[in-house]
Amino acid sequence: MVKKEDQIKHEKWTAHRANAKERKFYATRRIDLLIISISGAGIYIIFETLREFKTGKVQIDDTGLLIWSGISFLFAITLNFISQFSGYSANKYEDLYSSLEIKKIEGESIDIEKQNEYDCKSKIYNKITYILNIVSMLFMFAGMFILATFNLYLLA
């Protein structure tokens, strides 16, 4: 029989676990969609600019800025995809950790070392995800800035 205070803990951990599971799926559709969308739009603008250059409608003296902008957008998208995997992994390990915590509250014996391992992995993957998201955003902003600079030179 579970004590009342343990029942409250159990309910909190059950809710926490459900939240971790939801975050696991949310990791694939959060603000990263914005990074992908903006970077994809930037790459589209670059291809359209190059198409106009090929037809002779736009005169480009130096394509260096255009190329660097495209590379920045590609890095933003690539790093964002990698962060999706690390975000999923962080929440997967948080789910496993929570599952063991619930079992412990229910009075079952658990492998504490395994639980600590899950906690450690969750924290590592969370840190990796955070860093990848920041760097991905920085590459997106760099691509936007470089593309804007290219367009300013083009219009000058």
Short mmCIF file of C-alpha atoms in Angstrom, two decimals:
data_model
loop_
_atom_site.label_atom_id
_atom_site.label_comp_id
_atom_site.label_asym_id
_atom_site.label_seq_id
_atom_site.Cartn_x
_atom_site.Cartn_y
_atom_site.Cartn_z
CA MET A 1 0.00 0.00 0.00
CA VAL A 2 1.28 3.44 -0.94
CA LYS A 3 1.35 6.13 1.78
CA LYS A 4 -0.51 9.40 1.12
CA GLU A 5 2.69 11.43 0.85
CA ASP A 6 4.10 8.85 -1.52
CA GLN A 7 0.86 8.96 -3.50
CA ILE A 8 1.32 12.72 -3.96
CA LYS A 9 4.93 12.17 -5.04
CA HIS A 10 3.75 9.42 -7.36
CA GLU A 11 1.19 11.71 -8.99
CA LYS A 12 3.76 14.49 -9.39
CA TRP A 13 6.30 12.13 -10.97
CA THR A 14 3.64 10.63 -13.20
CA ALA A 15 2.75 14.12 -14.40
CA HIS A 16 6.44 14.93 -14.80
CA ARG A 17 6.94 11.79 -16.85
CA ALA A 18 3.96 12.60 -19.07
CA ASN A 19 5.40 16.07 -19.56
CA ALA A 20 8.81 14.62 -20.46
CA LYS A 21 7.16 12.37 -23.03
CA GLU A 22 5.32 15.34 -24.51
CA ARG A 23 8.57 17.34 -24.69
CA LYS A 24 10.19 14.38 -26.45
CA PHE A 25 7.74 14.78 -29.30
CA TYR A 26 7.64 18.57 -29.07
CA ALA A 27 11.41 18.64 -29.60
CA THR A 28 10.78 17.87 -33.26
CA ARG A 29 8.41 20.77 -33.85
CA ARG A 30 9.42 23.75 -31.72
CA ILE A 31 11.19 26.96 -32.68
CA ASP A 32 13.52 24.91 -34.85
CA LEU A 33 10.80 25.07 -37.51
CA LEU A 34 11.38 28.79 -37.69
CA ILE A 35 15.11 28.31 -38.21
CA ILE A 36 14.45 25.76 -40.95
CA SER A 37 11.86 28.01 -42.61
CA ILE A 38 13.98 31.16 -42.60
CA SER A 39 17.11 29.32 -43.72
CA GLY A 40 15.16 27.52 -46.44
CA ALA A 41 13.72 30.83 -47.62
CA GLY A 42 17.23 32.30 -47.65
CA ILE A 43 18.48 29.45 -49.82
CA TYR A 44 15.48 29.93 -52.12
CA ILE A 45 16.31 33.65 -52.48
CA ILE A 46 19.89 32.73 -53.33
CA PHE A 47 18.76 30.28 -56.03
CA GLU A 48 16.34 32.84 -57.44
CA THR A 49 19.09 35.47 -57.50
CA LEU A 50 21.40 33.07 -59.30
CA ARG A 51 18.64 32.26 -61.80
CA GLU A 52 18.16 35.96 -62.49
CA PHE A 53 21.93 36.34 -62.87
CA LYS A 54 22.00 33.49 -65.43
CA THR A 55 19.24 35.13 -67.49
CA GLY A 56 21.12 38.43 -67.42
CA LYS A 57 18.44 40.31 -65.47
CA VAL A 58 20.78 40.88 -62.52
CA GLN A 59 24.41 41.95 -62.73
CA ILE A 60 26.60 40.38 -60.00
CA ASP A 61 30.25 41.38 -59.81
CA ASP A 62 31.17 39.17 -56.86
CA THR A 63 29.22 36.10 -55.74
CA GLY A 64 31.28 35.67 -52.56
CA LEU A 65 28.67 37.14 -50.22
CA LEU A 66 25.95 35.08 -51.88
CA ILE A 67 27.97 31.88 -51.46
CA TRP A 68 28.79 32.61 -47.80
CA SER A 69 25.18 33.39 -47.09
CA GLY A 70 24.15 30.05 -48.59
CA ILE A 71 26.79 28.19 -46.59
CA SER A 72 25.55 29.87 -43.39
CA PHE A 73 21.96 28.85 -44.12
CA LEU A 74 23.04 25.27 -44.88
CA PHE A 75 24.96 25.06 -41.59
CA ALA A 76 21.92 26.44 -39.74
CA ILE A 77 19.70 23.73 -41.22
CA THR A 78 22.24 20.94 -40.65
CA LEU A 79 22.90 21.88 -37.03
CA ASN A 80 19.18 22.22 -36.45
CA PHE A 81 18.57 18.68 -37.64
CA ILE A 82 21.30 17.39 -35.33
CA SER A 83 19.73 19.31 -32.42
CA GLN A 84 16.44 17.55 -33.12
CA PHE A 85 18.13 14.22 -32.44
CA SER A 86 19.85 15.45 -29.29
CA GLY A 87 16.60 17.00 -28.00
CA TYR A 88 14.76 13.77 -28.57
CA SER A 89 17.52 11.85 -26.77
CA ALA A 90 17.49 14.24 -23.78
CA ASN A 91 13.77 13.74 -23.29
CA LYS A 92 14.01 9.99 -23.87
CA TYR A 93 16.48 9.70 -20.98
CA GLU A 94 14.37 12.02 -18.82
CA ASP A 95 11.42 9.71 -19.47
CA LEU A 96 13.48 6.67 -18.45
CA TYR A 97 14.68 8.48 -15.31
CA SER A 98 11.12 9.45 -14.37
CA SER A 99 9.91 5.92 -14.93
CA LEU A 100 12.43 4.62 -12.42
CA GLU A 101 11.51 7.38 -9.95
CA ILE A 102 7.85 6.34 -10.16
CA LYS A 103 8.79 2.70 -9.55
CA LYS A 104 10.85 3.77 -6.53
CA ILE A 105 7.90 5.67 -5.08
CA GLU A 106 5.68 2.64 -5.69
CA GLY A 107 8.05 0.67 -3.49
CA GLU A 108 9.82 -1.31 -6.17
CA SER A 109 13.56 -1.67 -6.06
CA ILE A 110 15.34 0.11 -8.86
CA ASP A 111 18.86 0.32 -10.21
CA ILE A 112 20.06 3.65 -8.78
CA GLU A 113 23.17 3.61 -10.95
CA LYS A 114 20.98 3.21 -14.04
CA GLN A 115 18.79 6.09 -12.90
CA ASN A 116 21.85 8.29 -12.33
CA GLU A 117 23.12 7.31 -15.78
CA TYR A 118 19.79 8.36 -17.34
CA ASP A 119 19.90 11.65 -15.45
CA CYS A 120 23.47 12.32 -16.58
CA LYS A 121 22.68 11.49 -20.22
CA SER A 122 19.58 13.67 -20.15
CA LYS A 123 21.61 16.62 -18.87
CA ILE A 124 24.35 16.08 -21.46
CA TYR A 125 21.88 15.87 -24.34
CA ASN A 126 20.04 18.93 -23.04
CA LYS A 127 23.30 20.90 -23.03
CA ILE A 128 24.17 19.67 -26.54
CA THR A 129 20.71 20.63 -27.78
CA TYR A 130 20.98 24.08 -26.24
CA ILE A 131 24.40 24.71 -27.82
CA LEU A 132 23.31 23.40 -31.23
CA ASN A 133 20.18 25.57 -31.17
CA ILE A 134 22.18 28.69 -30.32
CA VAL A 135 24.82 27.99 -32.99
CA SER A 136 22.12 27.14 -35.54
CA MET A 137 20.39 30.44 -34.79
CA LEU A 138 23.67 32.31 -35.11
CA PHE A 139 24.31 30.74 -38.53
CA MET A 140 20.76 31.67 -39.58
CA PHE A 141 21.29 35.28 -38.48
CA ALA A 142 24.70 35.35 -40.19
CA GLY A 143 23.11 34.08 -43.40
CA MET A 144 20.39 36.73 -43.17
CA PHE A 145 22.91 39.50 -42.48
CA ILE A 146 25.21 38.42 -45.30
CA LEU A 147 22.29 38.09 -47.73
CA ALA A 148 21.04 41.55 -46.73
CA THR A 149 24.54 42.96 -47.20
CA PHE A 150 24.73 41.32 -50.64
CA ASN A 151 21.39 42.87 -51.60
CA LEU A 152 22.52 46.31 -50.38
CA TYR A 153 25.61 46.08 -52.61
CA LEU A 154 23.43 44.83 -55.45
CA LEU A 155 21.11 47.83 -55.16
CA ALA A 156 23.93 50.37 -54.74
#
